[in-house]
Short mmCIF file of C-alpha atoms and ligand atoms in Angstrom, two decimals:
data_model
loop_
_atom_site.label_atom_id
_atom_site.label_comp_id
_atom_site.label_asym_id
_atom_site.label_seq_id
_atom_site.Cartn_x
_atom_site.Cartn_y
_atom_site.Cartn_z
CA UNK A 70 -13.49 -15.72 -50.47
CA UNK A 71 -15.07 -18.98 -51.06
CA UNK A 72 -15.21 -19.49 -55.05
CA UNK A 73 -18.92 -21.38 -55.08
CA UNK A 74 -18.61 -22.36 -58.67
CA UNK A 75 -15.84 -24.77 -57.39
CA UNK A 76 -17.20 -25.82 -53.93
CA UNK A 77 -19.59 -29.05 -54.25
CA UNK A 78 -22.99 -29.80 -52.94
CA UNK A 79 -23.00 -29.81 -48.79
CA UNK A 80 -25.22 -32.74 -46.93
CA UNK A 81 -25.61 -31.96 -43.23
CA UNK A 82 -26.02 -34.95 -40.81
CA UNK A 83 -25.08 -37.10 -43.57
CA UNK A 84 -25.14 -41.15 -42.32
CA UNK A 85 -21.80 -42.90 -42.98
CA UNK A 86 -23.22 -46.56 -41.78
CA UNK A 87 -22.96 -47.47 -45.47
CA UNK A 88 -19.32 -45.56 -46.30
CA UNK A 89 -17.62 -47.63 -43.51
CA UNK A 90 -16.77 -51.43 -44.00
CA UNK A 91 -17.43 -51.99 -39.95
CA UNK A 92 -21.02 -50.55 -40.80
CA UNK A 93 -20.88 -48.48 -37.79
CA UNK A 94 -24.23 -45.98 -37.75
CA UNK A 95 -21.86 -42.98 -37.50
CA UNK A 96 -23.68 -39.69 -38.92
CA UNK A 97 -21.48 -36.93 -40.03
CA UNK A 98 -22.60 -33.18 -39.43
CA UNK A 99 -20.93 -31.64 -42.85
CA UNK A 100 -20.07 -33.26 -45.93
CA UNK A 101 -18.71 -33.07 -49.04
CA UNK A 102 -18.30 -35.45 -52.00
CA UNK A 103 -15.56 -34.35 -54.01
CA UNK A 104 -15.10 -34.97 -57.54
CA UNK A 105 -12.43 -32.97 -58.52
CA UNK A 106 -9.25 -31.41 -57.04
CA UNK A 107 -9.94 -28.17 -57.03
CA UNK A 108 -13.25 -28.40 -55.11
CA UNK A 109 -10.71 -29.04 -52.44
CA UNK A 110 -9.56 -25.87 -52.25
CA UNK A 111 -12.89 -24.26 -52.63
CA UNK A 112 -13.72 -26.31 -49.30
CA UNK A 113 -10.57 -25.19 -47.36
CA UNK A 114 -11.62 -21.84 -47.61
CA UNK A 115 -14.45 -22.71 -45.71
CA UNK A 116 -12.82 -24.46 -43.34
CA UNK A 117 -9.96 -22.67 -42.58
CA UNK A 118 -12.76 -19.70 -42.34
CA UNK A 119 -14.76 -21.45 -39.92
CA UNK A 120 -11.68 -23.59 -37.96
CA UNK A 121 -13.82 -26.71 -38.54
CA UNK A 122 -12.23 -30.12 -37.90
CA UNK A 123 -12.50 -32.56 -40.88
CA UNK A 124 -11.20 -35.54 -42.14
CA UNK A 125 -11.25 -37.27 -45.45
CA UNK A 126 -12.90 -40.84 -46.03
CA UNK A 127 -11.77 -43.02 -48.73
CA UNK A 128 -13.60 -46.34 -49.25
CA UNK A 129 -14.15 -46.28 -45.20
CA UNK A 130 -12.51 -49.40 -44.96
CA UNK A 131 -9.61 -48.81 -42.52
CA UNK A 132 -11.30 -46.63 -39.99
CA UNK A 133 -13.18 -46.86 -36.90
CA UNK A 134 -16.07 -44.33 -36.82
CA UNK A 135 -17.79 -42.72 -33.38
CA UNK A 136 -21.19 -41.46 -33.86
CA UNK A 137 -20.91 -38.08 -34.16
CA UNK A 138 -18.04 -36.98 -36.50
CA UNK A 139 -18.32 -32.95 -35.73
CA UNK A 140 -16.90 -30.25 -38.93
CA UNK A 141 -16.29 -31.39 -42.07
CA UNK A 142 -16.08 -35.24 -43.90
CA UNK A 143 -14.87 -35.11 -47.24
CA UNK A 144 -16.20 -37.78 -49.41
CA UNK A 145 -12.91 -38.82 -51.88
CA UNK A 146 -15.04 -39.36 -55.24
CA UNK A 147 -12.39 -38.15 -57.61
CA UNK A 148 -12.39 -40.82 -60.18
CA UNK A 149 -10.56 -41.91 -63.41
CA UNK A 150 -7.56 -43.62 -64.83
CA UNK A 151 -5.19 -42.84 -67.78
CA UNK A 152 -2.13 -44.20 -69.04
CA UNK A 153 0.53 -41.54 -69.40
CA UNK A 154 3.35 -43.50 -71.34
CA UNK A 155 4.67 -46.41 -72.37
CA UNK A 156 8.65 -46.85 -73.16
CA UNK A 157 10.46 -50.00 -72.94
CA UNK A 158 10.81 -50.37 -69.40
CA UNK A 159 7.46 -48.91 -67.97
CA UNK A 160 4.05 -47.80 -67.93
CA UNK A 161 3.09 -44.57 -66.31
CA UNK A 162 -0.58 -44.24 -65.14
CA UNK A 163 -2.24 -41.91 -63.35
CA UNK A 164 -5.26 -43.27 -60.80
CA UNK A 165 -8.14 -40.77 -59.22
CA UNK A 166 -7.82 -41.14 -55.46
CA UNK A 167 -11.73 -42.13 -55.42
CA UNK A 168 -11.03 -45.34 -57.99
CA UNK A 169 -11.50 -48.41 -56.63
CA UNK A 170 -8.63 -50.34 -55.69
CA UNK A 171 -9.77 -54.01 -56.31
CA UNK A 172 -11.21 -52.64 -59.84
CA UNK A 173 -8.13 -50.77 -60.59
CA UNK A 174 -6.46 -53.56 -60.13
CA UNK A 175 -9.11 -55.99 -62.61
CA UNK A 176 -8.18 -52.83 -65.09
CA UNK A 177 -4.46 -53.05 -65.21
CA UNK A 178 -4.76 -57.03 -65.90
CA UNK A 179 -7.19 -56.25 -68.76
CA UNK A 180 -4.99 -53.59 -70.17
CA UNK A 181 -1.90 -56.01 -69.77
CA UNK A 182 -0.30 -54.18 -67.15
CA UNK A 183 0.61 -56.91 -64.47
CA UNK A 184 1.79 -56.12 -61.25
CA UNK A 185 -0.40 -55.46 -58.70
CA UNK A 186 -2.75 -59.16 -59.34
CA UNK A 187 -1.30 -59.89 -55.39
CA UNK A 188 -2.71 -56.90 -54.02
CA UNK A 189 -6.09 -57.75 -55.46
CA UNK A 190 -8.95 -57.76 -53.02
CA UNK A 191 -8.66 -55.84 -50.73
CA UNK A 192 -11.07 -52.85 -49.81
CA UNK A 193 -10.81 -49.56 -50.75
CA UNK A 194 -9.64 -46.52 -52.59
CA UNK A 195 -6.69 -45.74 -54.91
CA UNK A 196 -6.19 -42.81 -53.05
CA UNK A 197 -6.26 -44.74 -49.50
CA UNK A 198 -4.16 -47.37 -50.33
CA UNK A 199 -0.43 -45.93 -50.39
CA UNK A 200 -1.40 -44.13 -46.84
CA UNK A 201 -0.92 -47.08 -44.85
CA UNK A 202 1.23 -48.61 -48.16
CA UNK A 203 -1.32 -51.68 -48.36
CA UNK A 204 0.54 -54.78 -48.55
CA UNK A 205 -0.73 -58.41 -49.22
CA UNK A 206 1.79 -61.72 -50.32
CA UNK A 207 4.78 -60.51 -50.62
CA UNK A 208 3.78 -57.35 -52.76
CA UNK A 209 3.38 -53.65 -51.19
CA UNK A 210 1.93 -50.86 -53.49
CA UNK A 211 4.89 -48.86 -52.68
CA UNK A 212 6.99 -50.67 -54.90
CA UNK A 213 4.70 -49.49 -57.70
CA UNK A 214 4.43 -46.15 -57.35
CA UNK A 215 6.43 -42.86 -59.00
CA UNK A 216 4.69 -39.99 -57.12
CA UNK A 217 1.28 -38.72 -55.65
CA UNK A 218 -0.67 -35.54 -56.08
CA UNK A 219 -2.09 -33.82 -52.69
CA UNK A 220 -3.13 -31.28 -51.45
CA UNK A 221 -1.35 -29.79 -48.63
CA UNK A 222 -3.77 -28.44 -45.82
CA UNK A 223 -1.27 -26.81 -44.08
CA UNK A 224 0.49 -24.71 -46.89
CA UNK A 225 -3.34 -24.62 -48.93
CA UNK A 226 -1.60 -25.84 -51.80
CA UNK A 227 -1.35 -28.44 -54.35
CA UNK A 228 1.76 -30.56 -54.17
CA UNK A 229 3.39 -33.49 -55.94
CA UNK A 230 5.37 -36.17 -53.53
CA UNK A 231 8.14 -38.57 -54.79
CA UNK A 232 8.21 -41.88 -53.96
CA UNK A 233 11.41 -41.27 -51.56
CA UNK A 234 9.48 -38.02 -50.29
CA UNK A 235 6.59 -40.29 -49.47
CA UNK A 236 8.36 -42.44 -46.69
CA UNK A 237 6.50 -45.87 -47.25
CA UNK A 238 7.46 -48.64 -44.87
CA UNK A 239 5.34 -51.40 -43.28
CA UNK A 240 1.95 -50.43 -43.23
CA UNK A 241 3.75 -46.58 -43.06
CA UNK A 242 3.99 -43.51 -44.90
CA UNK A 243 4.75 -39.35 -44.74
CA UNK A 244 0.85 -39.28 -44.57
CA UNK A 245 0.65 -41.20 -41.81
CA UNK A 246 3.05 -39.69 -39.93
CA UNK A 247 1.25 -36.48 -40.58
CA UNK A 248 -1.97 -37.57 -39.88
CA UNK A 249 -4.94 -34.47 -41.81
CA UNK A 250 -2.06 -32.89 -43.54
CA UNK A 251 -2.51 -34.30 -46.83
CA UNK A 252 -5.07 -34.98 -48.98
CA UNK A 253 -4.01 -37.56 -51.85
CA UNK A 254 -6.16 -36.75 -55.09
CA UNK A 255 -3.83 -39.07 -57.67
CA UNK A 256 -1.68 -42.07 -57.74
CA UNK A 257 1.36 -41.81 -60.21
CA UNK A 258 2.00 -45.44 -60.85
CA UNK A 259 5.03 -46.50 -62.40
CA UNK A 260 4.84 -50.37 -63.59
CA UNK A 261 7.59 -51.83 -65.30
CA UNK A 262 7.45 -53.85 -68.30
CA UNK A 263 9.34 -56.90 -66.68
CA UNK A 264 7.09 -58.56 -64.70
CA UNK A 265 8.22 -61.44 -62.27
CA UNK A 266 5.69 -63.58 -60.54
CA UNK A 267 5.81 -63.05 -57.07
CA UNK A 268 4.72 -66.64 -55.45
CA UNK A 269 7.03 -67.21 -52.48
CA UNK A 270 4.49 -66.01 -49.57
CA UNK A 271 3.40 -69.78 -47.66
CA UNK A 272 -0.68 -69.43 -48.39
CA UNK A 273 0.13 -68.49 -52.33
CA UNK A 274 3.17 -71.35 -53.02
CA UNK A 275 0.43 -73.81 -51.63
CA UNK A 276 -2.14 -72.85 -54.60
CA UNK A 277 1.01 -73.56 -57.12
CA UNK A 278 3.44 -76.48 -57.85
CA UNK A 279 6.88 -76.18 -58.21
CA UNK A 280 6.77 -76.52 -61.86
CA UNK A 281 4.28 -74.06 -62.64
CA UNK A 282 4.62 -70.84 -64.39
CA UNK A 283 1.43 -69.11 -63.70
CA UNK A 284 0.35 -65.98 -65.64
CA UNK A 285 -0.51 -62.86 -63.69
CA UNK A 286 -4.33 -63.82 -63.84
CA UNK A 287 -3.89 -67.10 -62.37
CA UNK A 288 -1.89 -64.67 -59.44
CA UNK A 289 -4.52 -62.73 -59.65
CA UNK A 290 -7.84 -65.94 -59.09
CA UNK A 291 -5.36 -67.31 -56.39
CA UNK A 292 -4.81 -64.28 -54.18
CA UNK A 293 -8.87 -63.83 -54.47
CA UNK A 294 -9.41 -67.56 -53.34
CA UNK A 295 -6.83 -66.96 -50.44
CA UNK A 296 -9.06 -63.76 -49.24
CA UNK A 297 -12.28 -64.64 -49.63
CA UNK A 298 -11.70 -67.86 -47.76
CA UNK A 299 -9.96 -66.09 -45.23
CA UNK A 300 -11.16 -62.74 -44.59
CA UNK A 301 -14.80 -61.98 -44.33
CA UNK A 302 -16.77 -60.02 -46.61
CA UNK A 303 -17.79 -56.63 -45.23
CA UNK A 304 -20.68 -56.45 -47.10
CA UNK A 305 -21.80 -59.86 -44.99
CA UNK A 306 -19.89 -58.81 -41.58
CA UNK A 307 -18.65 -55.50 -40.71
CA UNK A 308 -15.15 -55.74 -40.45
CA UNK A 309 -11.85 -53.81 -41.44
CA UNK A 310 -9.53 -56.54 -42.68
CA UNK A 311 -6.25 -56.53 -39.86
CA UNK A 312 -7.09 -55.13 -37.12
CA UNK A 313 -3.18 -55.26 -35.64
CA UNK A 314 -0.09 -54.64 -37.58
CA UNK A 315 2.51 -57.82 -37.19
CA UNK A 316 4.92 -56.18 -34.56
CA UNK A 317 8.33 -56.35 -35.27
CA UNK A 318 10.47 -56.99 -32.17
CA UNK A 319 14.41 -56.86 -31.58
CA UNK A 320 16.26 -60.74 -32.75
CA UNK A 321 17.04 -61.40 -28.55
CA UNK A 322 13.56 -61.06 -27.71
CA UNK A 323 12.45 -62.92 -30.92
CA UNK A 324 14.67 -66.05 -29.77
CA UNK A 325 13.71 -65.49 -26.32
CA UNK A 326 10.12 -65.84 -27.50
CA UNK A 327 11.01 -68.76 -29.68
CA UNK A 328 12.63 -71.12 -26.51
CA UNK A 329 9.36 -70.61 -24.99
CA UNK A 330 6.63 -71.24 -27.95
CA UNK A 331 8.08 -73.05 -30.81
CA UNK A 332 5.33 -72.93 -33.41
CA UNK A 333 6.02 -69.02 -32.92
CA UNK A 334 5.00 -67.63 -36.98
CA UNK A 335 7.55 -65.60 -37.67
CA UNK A 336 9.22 -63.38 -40.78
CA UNK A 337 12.36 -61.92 -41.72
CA UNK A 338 12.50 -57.97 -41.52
CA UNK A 339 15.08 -55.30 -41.05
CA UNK A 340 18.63 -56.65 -40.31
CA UNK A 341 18.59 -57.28 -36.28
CA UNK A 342 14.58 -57.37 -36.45
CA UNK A 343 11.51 -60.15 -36.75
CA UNK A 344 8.18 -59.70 -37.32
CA UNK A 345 5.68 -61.56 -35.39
CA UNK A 346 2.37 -63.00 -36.99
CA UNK A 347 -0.07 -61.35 -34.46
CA UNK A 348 -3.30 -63.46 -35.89
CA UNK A 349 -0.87 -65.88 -34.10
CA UNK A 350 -0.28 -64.33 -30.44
CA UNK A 351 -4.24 -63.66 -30.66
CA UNK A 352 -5.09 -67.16 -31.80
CA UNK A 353 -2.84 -68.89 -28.69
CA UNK A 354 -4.44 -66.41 -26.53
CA UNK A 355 -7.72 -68.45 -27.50
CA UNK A 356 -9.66 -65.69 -28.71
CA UNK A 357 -10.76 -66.99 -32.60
CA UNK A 358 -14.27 -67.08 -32.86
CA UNK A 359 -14.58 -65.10 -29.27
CA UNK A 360 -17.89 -63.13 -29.36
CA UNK A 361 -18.02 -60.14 -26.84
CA UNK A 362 -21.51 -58.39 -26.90
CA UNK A 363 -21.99 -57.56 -31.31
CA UNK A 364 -18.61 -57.76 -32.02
CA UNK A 365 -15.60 -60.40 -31.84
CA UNK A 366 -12.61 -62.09 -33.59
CA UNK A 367 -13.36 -63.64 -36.90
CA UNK A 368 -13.79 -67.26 -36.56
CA UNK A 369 -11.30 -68.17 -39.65
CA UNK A 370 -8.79 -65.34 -38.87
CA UNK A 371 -7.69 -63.99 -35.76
CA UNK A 372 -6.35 -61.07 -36.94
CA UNK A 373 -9.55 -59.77 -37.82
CA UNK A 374 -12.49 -57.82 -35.59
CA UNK A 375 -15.71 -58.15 -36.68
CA UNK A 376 -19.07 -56.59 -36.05
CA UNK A 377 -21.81 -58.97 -35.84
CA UNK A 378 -24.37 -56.27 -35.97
CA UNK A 379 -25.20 -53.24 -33.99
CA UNK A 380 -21.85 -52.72 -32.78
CA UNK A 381 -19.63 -49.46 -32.36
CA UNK A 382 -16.94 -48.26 -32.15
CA UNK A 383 -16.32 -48.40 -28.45
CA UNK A 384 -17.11 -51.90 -28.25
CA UNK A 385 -14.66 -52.65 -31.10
CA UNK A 386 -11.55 -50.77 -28.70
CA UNK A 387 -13.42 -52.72 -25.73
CA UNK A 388 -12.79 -55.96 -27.41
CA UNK A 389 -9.23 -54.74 -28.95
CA UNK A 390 -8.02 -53.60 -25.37
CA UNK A 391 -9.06 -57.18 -23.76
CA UNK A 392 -6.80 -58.77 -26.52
CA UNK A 393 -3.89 -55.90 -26.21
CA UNK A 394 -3.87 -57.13 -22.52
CA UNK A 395 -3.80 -60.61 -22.90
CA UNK A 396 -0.84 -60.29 -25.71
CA UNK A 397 1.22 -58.35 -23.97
CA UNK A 398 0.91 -60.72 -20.46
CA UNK A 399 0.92 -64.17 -22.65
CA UNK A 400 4.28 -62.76 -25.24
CA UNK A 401 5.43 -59.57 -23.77
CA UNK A 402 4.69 -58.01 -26.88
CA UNK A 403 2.33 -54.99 -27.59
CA UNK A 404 0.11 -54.60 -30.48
CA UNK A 405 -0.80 -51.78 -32.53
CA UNK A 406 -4.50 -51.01 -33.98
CA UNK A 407 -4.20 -50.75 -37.78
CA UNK A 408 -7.44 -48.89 -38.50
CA UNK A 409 -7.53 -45.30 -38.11
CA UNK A 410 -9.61 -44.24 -35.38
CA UNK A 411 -11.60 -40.97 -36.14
N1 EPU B 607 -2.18 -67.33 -37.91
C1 EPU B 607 -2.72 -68.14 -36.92
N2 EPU B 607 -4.01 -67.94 -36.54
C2 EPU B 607 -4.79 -67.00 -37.13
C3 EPU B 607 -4.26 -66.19 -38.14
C4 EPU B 607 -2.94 -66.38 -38.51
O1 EPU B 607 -2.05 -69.00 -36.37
O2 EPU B 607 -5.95 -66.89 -36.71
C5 EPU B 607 -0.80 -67.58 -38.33
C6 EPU B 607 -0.73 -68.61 -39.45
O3 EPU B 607 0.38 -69.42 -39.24
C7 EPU B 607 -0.48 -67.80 -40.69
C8 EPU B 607 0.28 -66.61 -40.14
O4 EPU B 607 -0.25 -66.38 -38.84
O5 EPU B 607 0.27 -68.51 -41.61
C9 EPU B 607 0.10 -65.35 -40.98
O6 EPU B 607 -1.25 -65.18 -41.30
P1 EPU B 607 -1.69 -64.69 -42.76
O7 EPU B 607 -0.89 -65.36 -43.81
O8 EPU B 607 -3.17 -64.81 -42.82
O9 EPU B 607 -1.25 -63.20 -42.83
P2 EPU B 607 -1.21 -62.10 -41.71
O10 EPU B 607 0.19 -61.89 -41.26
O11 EPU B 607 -2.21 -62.45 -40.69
C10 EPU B 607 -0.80 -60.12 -43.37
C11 EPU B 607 -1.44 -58.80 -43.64
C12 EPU B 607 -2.72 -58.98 -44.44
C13 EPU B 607 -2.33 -59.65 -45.74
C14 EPU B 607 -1.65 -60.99 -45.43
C15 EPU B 607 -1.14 -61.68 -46.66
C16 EPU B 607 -0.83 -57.34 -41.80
C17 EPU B 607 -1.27 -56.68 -40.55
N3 EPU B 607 -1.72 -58.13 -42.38
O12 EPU B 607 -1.71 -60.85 -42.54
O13 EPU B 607 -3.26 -57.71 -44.71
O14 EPU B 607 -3.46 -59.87 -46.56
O15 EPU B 607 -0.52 -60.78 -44.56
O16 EPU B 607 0.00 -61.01 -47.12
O17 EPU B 607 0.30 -57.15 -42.23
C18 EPU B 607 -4.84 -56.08 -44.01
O18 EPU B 607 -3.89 -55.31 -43.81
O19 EPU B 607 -6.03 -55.72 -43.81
C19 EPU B 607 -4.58 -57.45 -44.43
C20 EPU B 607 -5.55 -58.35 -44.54
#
């Protein structure tokens, strides 16, 4: 039985052009825009009911939308933030999915909660953030976080996952691995009182001098200097920040790769392992600032695919393929799309 107190207003053929950073014209045929948790479950009923595909979208800024997105899109609007407690070594807080990360983070600075000031910028939701455990300078949100609240679509239950339970790595997690499983509706972040600055990453030591001892807000200006110069604004071009992950190769083929290209950008990983800059790899393979019908490669970064206009989402894996190719001839080494393709 579906309880309709619970379940939230329905929009059929609703257009998504302005709920994905690309600004692909992608129209969904059912949505939802939830505001609570237990709407979810209202809408399961119906789904599981009427075996409808669906798919949650956060801020839309890590996806690639087609068209057409058939069943059910559930618009994440669950919103709020409360601190829980406050001992000697930590804060608790709990974070709506729907909250806006870059203004979540604004809020813990305010509230004299530093930790997150390198993560600030970029795109999206609370909620989105630890599924592909966003990472920027030297800082990943995993390393902040006690727990998160789903909902299980499998089991049709509510369900609370530790931080060890949620299986973050680079740009990885459990809900990522099991992709339209889980539905995160609240962050559990735990962030301790000590607070170090963290300043070693090459493009944030450059904005500070040895002597320095800069506060989490100066962090916090710095790392939104950094982005803005680098990364374009989606609200000015389409884009969905990386595009590739940095691929991490075995330490042979890492040297081997190193004989042949010496300005190779390179960092430490697992013992054994390197990670490769792939804005890098694109960059040598000459494509910066390539154009290819609306979209391209973002003339200050190469990491990033942008849509000039008009694009979709098949020209974006058009242009991604070309550049997969010529990576793997030019460096032997294959990348992976970041963005979740829908
Ligand atoms: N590089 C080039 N040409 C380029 C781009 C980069 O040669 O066009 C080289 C430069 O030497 C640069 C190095 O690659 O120093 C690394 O580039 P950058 O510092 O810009 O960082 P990144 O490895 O390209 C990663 C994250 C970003 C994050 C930054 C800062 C991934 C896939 N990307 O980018 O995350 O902001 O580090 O920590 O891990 C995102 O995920 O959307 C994102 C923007």
């Amino acid at each position: 039985m579906i309880d309709h107190r619970q379940l939230p207003q329905r929009y059929l053929n609703y257009s998504l052009k302005n709920r994905n950073t690309f600004g692909f014209d992608a129209t969904a045929e059912f949505t939802y825009e939830i505001t609570s948790a237990d709407q979810i479950a209202a809408v399961f009923v119906d789904i599981t009911q009427q075996k409808m595909p669906w798919r949650v979208l956060g801020g839309g800024s890590n996806v690639i939308l087609p068209k057409k997105l058939s069943g059910v899109t559930l618009l994440m609007n669950i919103t709020g933030q409360e601190i829980l407690s406050s001992d000697g070594d930590a804060t608790r807080l709990a974070v709506g999915a729907g909250v806006n990360w870059h203004e979540l983070v604004a809020w813990t600075l305010e509230n004299n909660l530093p930790g997150l000031e390198n993560l600030a910028l970029i795109p999206g939701t609370a909620g989105a953030a630890p599924i592909q455990n966003i990472g920027a300078y030297g800082v990943e949100i995993a390393d902040y976080i006690e727990c998160i609240e789903a909902f299980d679509a499998q089991e049709q239950t509510f369900i609370t996952l530790t931080k060890e339970a949620c299986q973050f790595a680079y740009r990885d997690s459990y809900f990522k691995q099991h992709p339209n499983r889980c539905i995160v509706t609240k962050v559990i972040f735990k962030i301790p009182k000590a607070w170090k600055a963290h300043i070693h990453y090459a493009d944030l030591a450059k904005q500070f001098s040895a002597d320095s001892n800069p506060s989490p807000e100066d962090i916090f200006l710095a790392v939104c200097k950094i982005r803005t110069r680098k990364l374009p604004d989606p609200k000015i071009i389409g884009n969905a920040g990386s595009f590739f992950q940095n691929p991490i190769v075995p330490n042979e083929q890492f040297e081997t790769l190193l004989k042949a290209h010496a300005s190779l950008v390179s960092y430490p990983d697992a013992p054994g392992k390197r990670k490769l800059a792939a804005g890098w790899l694109i960059d040598q393979c000459g494509f910066k600032g390539q154009r290819m019908g609306s979209v391209g490669v973002y003339e200050n970064q190469a990491l990033v695919l942008v849509n000039h206009g008009g694009g979709t989402a098949q020209d974006i894996l058009g242009l991604a393929k070309c550049i997969r190719e010529k990576v793997h001839d030019k460096f032997g080494v294959t990348l992976q799309i970041e963005p979740n393709i829908l």
